[in-house]
Tab-separated table of C-alpha atoms in Angstrom:
chain	number	residue	atom	x	y	z
A	1	MET	CA	-26.016	7.059	-4.338
A	2	ARG	CA	-26.754	4.666	-1.339
A	3	LEU	CA	-25.096	2.442	0.416
A	4	PHE	CA	-27.717	-0.510	0.572
A	5	GLU	CA	-29.587	-1.439	-2.763
A	6	THR	CA	-33.381	-2.986	-2.296
A	7	ILE	CA	-34.590	-6.125	-4.316
A	8	ASN	CA	-36.988	-3.910	-6.035
A	9	ASP	CA	-33.994	-1.614	-7.418
A	10	VAL	CA	-32.279	-4.893	-9.048
A	11	GLU	CA	-32.839	-4.951	-12.635
A	12	LYS	CA	-33.883	-8.728	-14.466
A	13	PRO	CA	-30.303	-10.380	-15.422
A	14	SER	CA	-29.092	-9.832	-18.858
A	15	ILE	CA	-26.927	-12.804	-19.375
A	16	THR	CA	-24.600	-13.235	-22.416
A	17	SER	CA	-24.201	-17.289	-22.193
A	18	LYS	CA	-22.157	-19.862	-24.421
A	19	ASP	CA	-24.236	-22.811	-25.921
A	20	SER	CA	-22.586	-25.686	-24.498
A	21	ASN	CA	-23.710	-27.445	-21.032
A	22	SER	CA	-20.910	-29.525	-19.194
A	23	PRO	CA	-22.233	-31.888	-16.846
A	24	ALA	CA	-21.096	-31.369	-13.270
A	25	HIS	CA	-22.804	-34.866	-11.264
A	26	ASN	CA	-25.663	-36.869	-12.130
A	27	GLU	CA	-28.830	-34.501	-12.021
A	28	LEU	CA	-26.422	-31.617	-11.390
A	29	THR	CA	-25.520	-29.575	-14.382
A	30	ALA	CA	-23.748	-26.395	-15.035
A	31	THR	CA	-23.666	-24.228	-17.909
A	32	ASP	CA	-20.408	-22.509	-19.290
A	33	ASP	CA	-19.217	-19.439	-17.956
A	34	SER	CA	-21.541	-16.191	-18.176
A	35	ILE	CA	-20.923	-12.565	-17.788
A	36	PHE	CA	-22.750	-10.788	-15.267
A	37	SER	CA	-23.144	-7.398	-13.714
A	38	PHE	CA	-23.563	-6.720	-9.973
A	39	LYS	CA	-27.116	-6.232	-9.805
A	40	ASP	CA	-27.472	-9.494	-11.295
A	41	LEU	CA	-26.263	-11.215	-8.034
A	42	GLN	CA	-29.204	-9.427	-6.284
A	43	LEU	CA	-27.087	-9.525	-3.054
A	44	LYS	CA	-28.840	-8.498	0.192
A	45	VAL	CA	-27.634	-7.775	3.759
A	46	ASN	CA	-26.628	-10.881	5.633
A	47	ASP	CA	-26.327	-13.039	2.561
A	48	LYS	CA	-23.837	-15.590	2.788
A	49	LEU	CA	-20.690	-15.524	0.813
A	50	GLN	CA	-17.392	-17.912	0.507
A	51	ILE	CA	-14.032	-16.564	0.149
A	52	GLN	CA	-10.735	-18.132	-1.001
A	53	LEU	CA	-7.692	-16.700	-0.934
A	54	ALA	CA	-6.253	-16.345	-4.239
A	55	SER	CA	-2.745	-16.624	-3.777
A	56	VAL	CA	-3.514	-20.223	-1.945
A	57	ALA	CA	-5.946	-21.374	-4.828
A	58	LYS	CA	-3.672	-20.591	-7.588
A	59	LYS	CA	-0.948	-22.766	-6.160
A	60	SER	CA	-3.582	-25.504	-5.254
A	61	TYR	CA	-3.484	-28.531	-7.444
A	62	ASN	CA	-6.214	-30.258	-4.891
A	63	PRO	CA	-9.244	-28.078	-4.559
A	64	THR	CA	-10.945	-29.805	-1.977
A	65	GLY	CA	-7.663	-28.757	0.010
A	66	ILE	CA	-8.204	-25.125	-0.263
A	67	ALA	CA	-8.954	-23.018	2.625
A	68	TYR	CA	-12.671	-21.589	2.586
A	69	TYR	CA	-13.872	-18.466	4.638
A	70	SER	CA	-17.249	-17.952	5.177
A	71	THR	CA	-18.594	-14.449	5.384
A	72	ARG	CA	-21.866	-12.467	5.208
A	73	LEU	CA	-22.770	-9.022	3.610
A	74	ILE	CA	-22.776	-6.110	5.533
A	75	GLY	CA	-23.310	-3.807	2.683
A	76	TYR	CA	-21.886	-2.027	-0.627
A	77	TYR	CA	-21.663	1.361	-1.919
A	78	GLN	CA	-21.928	0.841	-5.900
A	79	ASN	CA	-18.745	1.109	-7.878
A	80	TYR	CA	-16.681	1.677	-4.627
A	81	GLY	CA	-16.557	-1.374	-2.272
A	82	LEU	CA	-18.324	-3.994	-0.076
A	83	MET	CA	-18.118	-4.371	3.540
A	84	VAL	CA	-18.223	-8.006	4.734
A	85	SER	CA	-18.336	-9.752	8.093
A	86	GLU	CA	-15.191	-11.089	9.745
A	87	PRO	CA	-14.148	-14.046	7.695
A	88	ARG	CA	-14.523	-17.161	9.704
A	89	SER	CA	-12.385	-20.833	8.890
A	90	ALA	CA	-10.800	-23.537	10.915
A	91	LYS	CA	-7.781	-22.576	8.513
A	92	ILE	CA	-7.707	-19.124	9.661
A	93	ASN	CA	-4.968	-18.976	11.642
A	94	GLU	CA	-2.733	-20.922	8.737
A	95	TYR	CA	-3.978	-18.593	5.970
A	96	PRO	CA	-4.765	-15.183	7.456
A	97	LEU	CA	-5.788	-12.407	5.437
A	98	PHE	CA	-3.924	-9.316	5.026
A	99	GLU	CA	-4.705	-5.762	3.486
A	100	SER	CA	-4.320	-6.028	-0.114
A	101	ASP	CA	-4.417	-9.821	-0.316
A	102	GLU	CA	-6.536	-10.705	-3.850
A	103	LEU	CA	-9.706	-12.722	-2.791
A	104	PHE	CA	-11.889	-15.041	-4.822
A	105	ILE	CA	-15.246	-14.615	-3.843
A	106	PHE	CA	-18.317	-17.101	-4.676
A	107	TYR	CA	-22.099	-16.538	-4.219
A	108	PHE	CA	-24.688	-19.017	-4.835
A	109	ASN	CA	-28.453	-17.709	-5.209
A	110	GLY	CA	-30.146	-21.052	-5.556
A	111	GLN	CA	-29.931	-20.978	-9.403
A	112	THR	CA	-26.504	-19.322	-10.404
A	113	LEU	CA	-23.176	-19.829	-8.803
A	114	PHE	CA	-21.221	-16.298	-9.129
A	115	LYS	CA	-17.594	-15.860	-8.560
A	116	PHE	CA	-15.542	-12.513	-8.702
A	117	ALA	CA	-12.195	-11.274	-7.778
A	118	SER	CA	-11.778	-8.584	-4.849
A	119	TYR	CA	-9.046	-7.002	-3.163
A	120	VAL	CA	-8.779	-6.631	0.917
A	121	GLU	CA	-8.502	-2.589	0.913
A	122	LYS	CA	-8.760	-2.514	4.772
A	123	ILE	CA	-9.485	-4.577	7.646
A	124	ILE	CA	-11.266	-2.803	10.432
A	125	THR	CA	-10.963	-4.060	14.112
A	126	LEU	CA	-13.366	-1.258	16.086
A	127	PRO	CA	-16.168	-1.257	17.022
A	128	PHE	CA	-16.127	-4.598	15.496
A	129	LYS	CA	-13.826	-6.310	13.056
A	130	TYR	CA	-15.203	-6.441	9.438
A	131	LEU	CA	-13.403	-5.806	5.909
A	132	HIS	CA	-13.603	-3.234	3.401
A	133	LEU	CA	-13.333	-4.832	-0.207
A	134	SER	CA	-12.873	-3.309	-3.797
A	135	PHE	CA	-15.778	-3.619	-6.138
A	136	PRO	CA	-15.821	-6.279	-8.664
A	137	LYS	CA	-14.879	-5.609	-11.869
A	138	HIS	CA	-15.802	-9.051	-13.597
A	139	ILE	CA	-18.382	-11.364	-12.505
A	140	SER	CA	-18.505	-14.739	-13.941
A	141	GLY	CA	-21.084	-17.419	-13.209
A	142	LYS	CA	-22.470	-20.821	-13.961
A	143	GLN	CA	-25.987	-21.726	-13.928
A	144	ILE	CA	-27.168	-24.538	-12.193
A	145	ARG	CA	-29.693	-26.846	-13.979
A	146	LYS	CA	-31.775	-29.193	-12.324
A	147	SER	CA	-32.055	-30.807	-9.048
A	148	LYS	CA	-28.689	-29.586	-6.884
A	149	ARG	CA	-27.759	-33.450	-5.975
A	150	ILE	CA	-23.816	-33.638	-5.272
A	151	GLY	CA	-21.629	-36.751	-5.303
A	152	VAL	CA	-20.175	-37.656	-2.090
A	153	ASN	CA	-18.704	-40.674	0.075
A	154	ILE	CA	-19.895	-40.071	3.589
A	155	GLU	CA	-20.307	-43.098	6.315
A	156	VAL	CA	-23.573	-43.479	7.971
A	157	THR	CA	-25.189	-45.498	10.459
A	158	VAL	CA	-28.537	-46.674	9.841
A	159	ASN	CA	-31.087	-47.311	12.527
A	160	ASN	CA	-28.347	-47.817	14.620
A	161	ASN	CA	-26.914	-50.846	12.844
A	162	PRO	CA	-23.024	-51.112	13.022
A	163	SER	CA	-23.111	-52.652	9.458
A	164	PRO	CA	-21.530	-50.554	7.345
A	165	ALA	CA	-23.189	-48.085	4.678
A	166	ILE	CA	-22.049	-45.278	2.795
A	167	ILE	CA	-24.035	-42.030	1.342
A	168	THR	CA	-22.934	-41.784	-2.496
A	169	ASP	CA	-25.163	-38.715	-3.325
A	170	ILE	CA	-27.277	-36.206	-1.112
A	171	SER	CA	-29.295	-33.284	-1.749
A	172	THR	CA	-31.609	-31.207	0.557
A	173	THR	CA	-34.515	-33.375	0.385
A	174	GLY	CA	-33.206	-36.918	0.165
A	175	ALA	CA	-29.571	-39.287	-0.367
A	176	LYS	CA	-28.578	-42.251	-2.214
A	177	ILE	CA	-27.477	-45.076	0.399
A	178	GLU	CA	-25.223	-48.273	-0.581
A	179	THR	CA	-25.211	-51.210	2.021
A	180	ASN	CA	-25.030	-54.883	2.248
A	181	GLN	CA	-27.921	-54.668	4.796
A	182	GLU	CA	-31.424	-54.382	4.162
A	183	ILE	CA	-32.462	-51.307	5.360
A	184	GLY	CA	-36.612	-51.577	5.017
A	185	SER	CA	-39.281	-51.588	2.459
A	186	PHE	CA	-40.786	-48.944	0.624
A	187	ASN	CA	-41.968	-45.908	2.647
A	188	ALA	CA	-40.389	-47.495	5.603
A	189	ALA	CA	-38.938	-45.251	8.220
A	190	VAL	CA	-35.352	-44.792	8.723
A	191	ASP	CA	-32.641	-42.984	11.272
A	192	LEU	CA	-29.778	-41.579	9.774
A	193	ALA	CA	-26.224	-40.500	11.630
A	194	PHE	CA	-23.472	-39.337	9.872
A	195	GLU	CA	-20.648	-36.684	9.970
A	196	ILE	CA	-20.258	-33.934	6.890
A	197	SER	CA	-16.817	-31.571	7.031
A	198	LEU	CA	-17.373	-27.565	6.149
A	199	HIS	CA	-14.700	-25.435	6.151
A	200	GLY	CA	-12.519	-27.591	8.177
A	201	TYR	CA	-14.851	-28.576	10.786
A	202	SER	CA	-16.568	-31.949	11.686
A	203	THR	CA	-20.739	-31.430	12.133
A	204	LYS	CA	-23.058	-34.402	13.197
A	205	LEU	CA	-25.940	-34.814	11.669
A	206	GLN	CA	-29.421	-36.786	12.835
A	207	LEU	CA	-31.764	-37.192	10.249
A	208	LYS	CA	-35.146	-39.003	9.584
A	209	GLY	CA	-36.467	-40.539	6.386
A	210	ASN	CA	-38.300	-42.991	4.395
A	211	VAL	CA	-37.217	-45.541	1.855
A	212	GLN	CA	-38.677	-44.369	-1.712
A	213	SER	CA	-36.812	-46.655	-4.244
A	214	PHE	CA	-34.413	-49.732	-4.128
A	215	ASN	CA	-32.042	-51.450	-6.664
A	216	ILE	CA	-29.544	-54.113	-6.475
A	217	SER	CA	-26.275	-53.218	-7.729
A	218	HIS	CA	-24.183	-55.525	-9.968
A	219	GLU	CA	-21.160	-53.116	-10.037
A	220	ASN	CA	-20.628	-52.954	-6.165
A	221	ALA	CA	-20.363	-56.482	-4.428
A	222	GLN	CA	-19.400	-54.659	-1.227
A	223	ASN	CA	-22.088	-53.121	-1.020
A	224	PRO	CA	-24.897	-54.143	-3.507
A	225	LEU	CA	-27.926	-52.971	-1.722
A	226	CYS	CA	-29.084	-49.332	-3.144
A	227	TYR	CA	-31.694	-47.078	-1.367
A	228	GLY	CA	-33.239	-44.002	-2.244
A	229	ILE	CA	-34.087	-41.756	0.933
A	230	LYS	CA	-36.211	-39.159	1.169
A	231	PHE	CA	-35.394	-36.847	4.333
A	232	THR	CA	-38.514	-35.847	6.606
A	233	SER	CA	-38.840	-33.208	9.261
A	234	LEU	CA	-35.806	-31.773	8.301
A	235	GLN	CA	-35.223	-28.887	10.496
A	236	HIS	CA	-34.008	-25.328	9.625
A	237	ASN	CA	-30.327	-25.691	10.976
A	238	GLN	CA	-30.199	-29.226	9.191
A	239	LYS	CA	-31.345	-27.925	5.933
A	240	LEU	CA	-28.912	-24.623	6.333
A	241	LEU	CA	-25.929	-27.854	6.788
A	242	LEU	CA	-26.766	-29.288	3.978
A	243	GLN	CA	-26.921	-26.561	1.649
A	244	ASN	CA	-23.551	-25.756	3.158
A	245	LEU	CA	-22.336	-28.816	2.085
A	246	ILE	CA	-23.600	-28.669	-1.731
A	247	TYR	CA	-22.352	-25.083	-1.682
A	248	GLN	CA	-18.701	-26.013	-1.076
A	249	LYS	CA	-18.986	-29.059	-3.387
A	250	LEU	CA	-20.145	-26.704	-6.403
A	251	ILE	CA	-17.461	-24.480	-5.734
A	252	ASN	CA	-14.778	-27.324	-6.065
A	253	GLU	CA	-16.531	-29.147	-8.794
A	254	LEU	CA	-17.442	-26.027	-11.153
A	255	TYR	CA	-14.173	-23.868	-10.320
């Protein structure tokens, strides 16, 4: 047995899935839960994982209020255990982790959102802090189809104009903005400034984009002008933040 497995060692997924599909939001759809093997995850060292404390998740009736921890895979020993970096969260002091805690762990590989349960077997503090987790026995997953676009309600400033505008859905490539002021004609350049909340932390984003579509909504009297914006010159860290926002939303909506 080896501590790490490489991509070349990973078998192609053998998935047992149900036939029915259930929509998550607009262009984002997900299949019902399927059963996966650990190799199907194709986990690599430094891959990012999201953690929920099971005792908190089971009691919460509001998924968006559940504390999430962000961690990265250090390594694993097949059938024995996982090693992950020290989990980070704005609520780590409110919901600390202890040995024997049950955790729900999520991993998104770009196509499938995986979930499995694990237990904190040991918290190591030296030479650096990391966790030993039990090896997953059962892994479920939902395959995400089409564009990973999520519904949001985020206030945004467009071209430094103080007039109210709302981002109503967003992806890593663009967003839909509803407003009562004209933004620009087709392909017009726009500057966007808004804040997103990730794991309890607020992060400011300043993005550039072009107007790609326009229509008038007769159902929204307050902000009837609807613009489709395509992001341009997106920096790597900005794309990562958007991916994390989508990842967090997927967990809330699909589980």
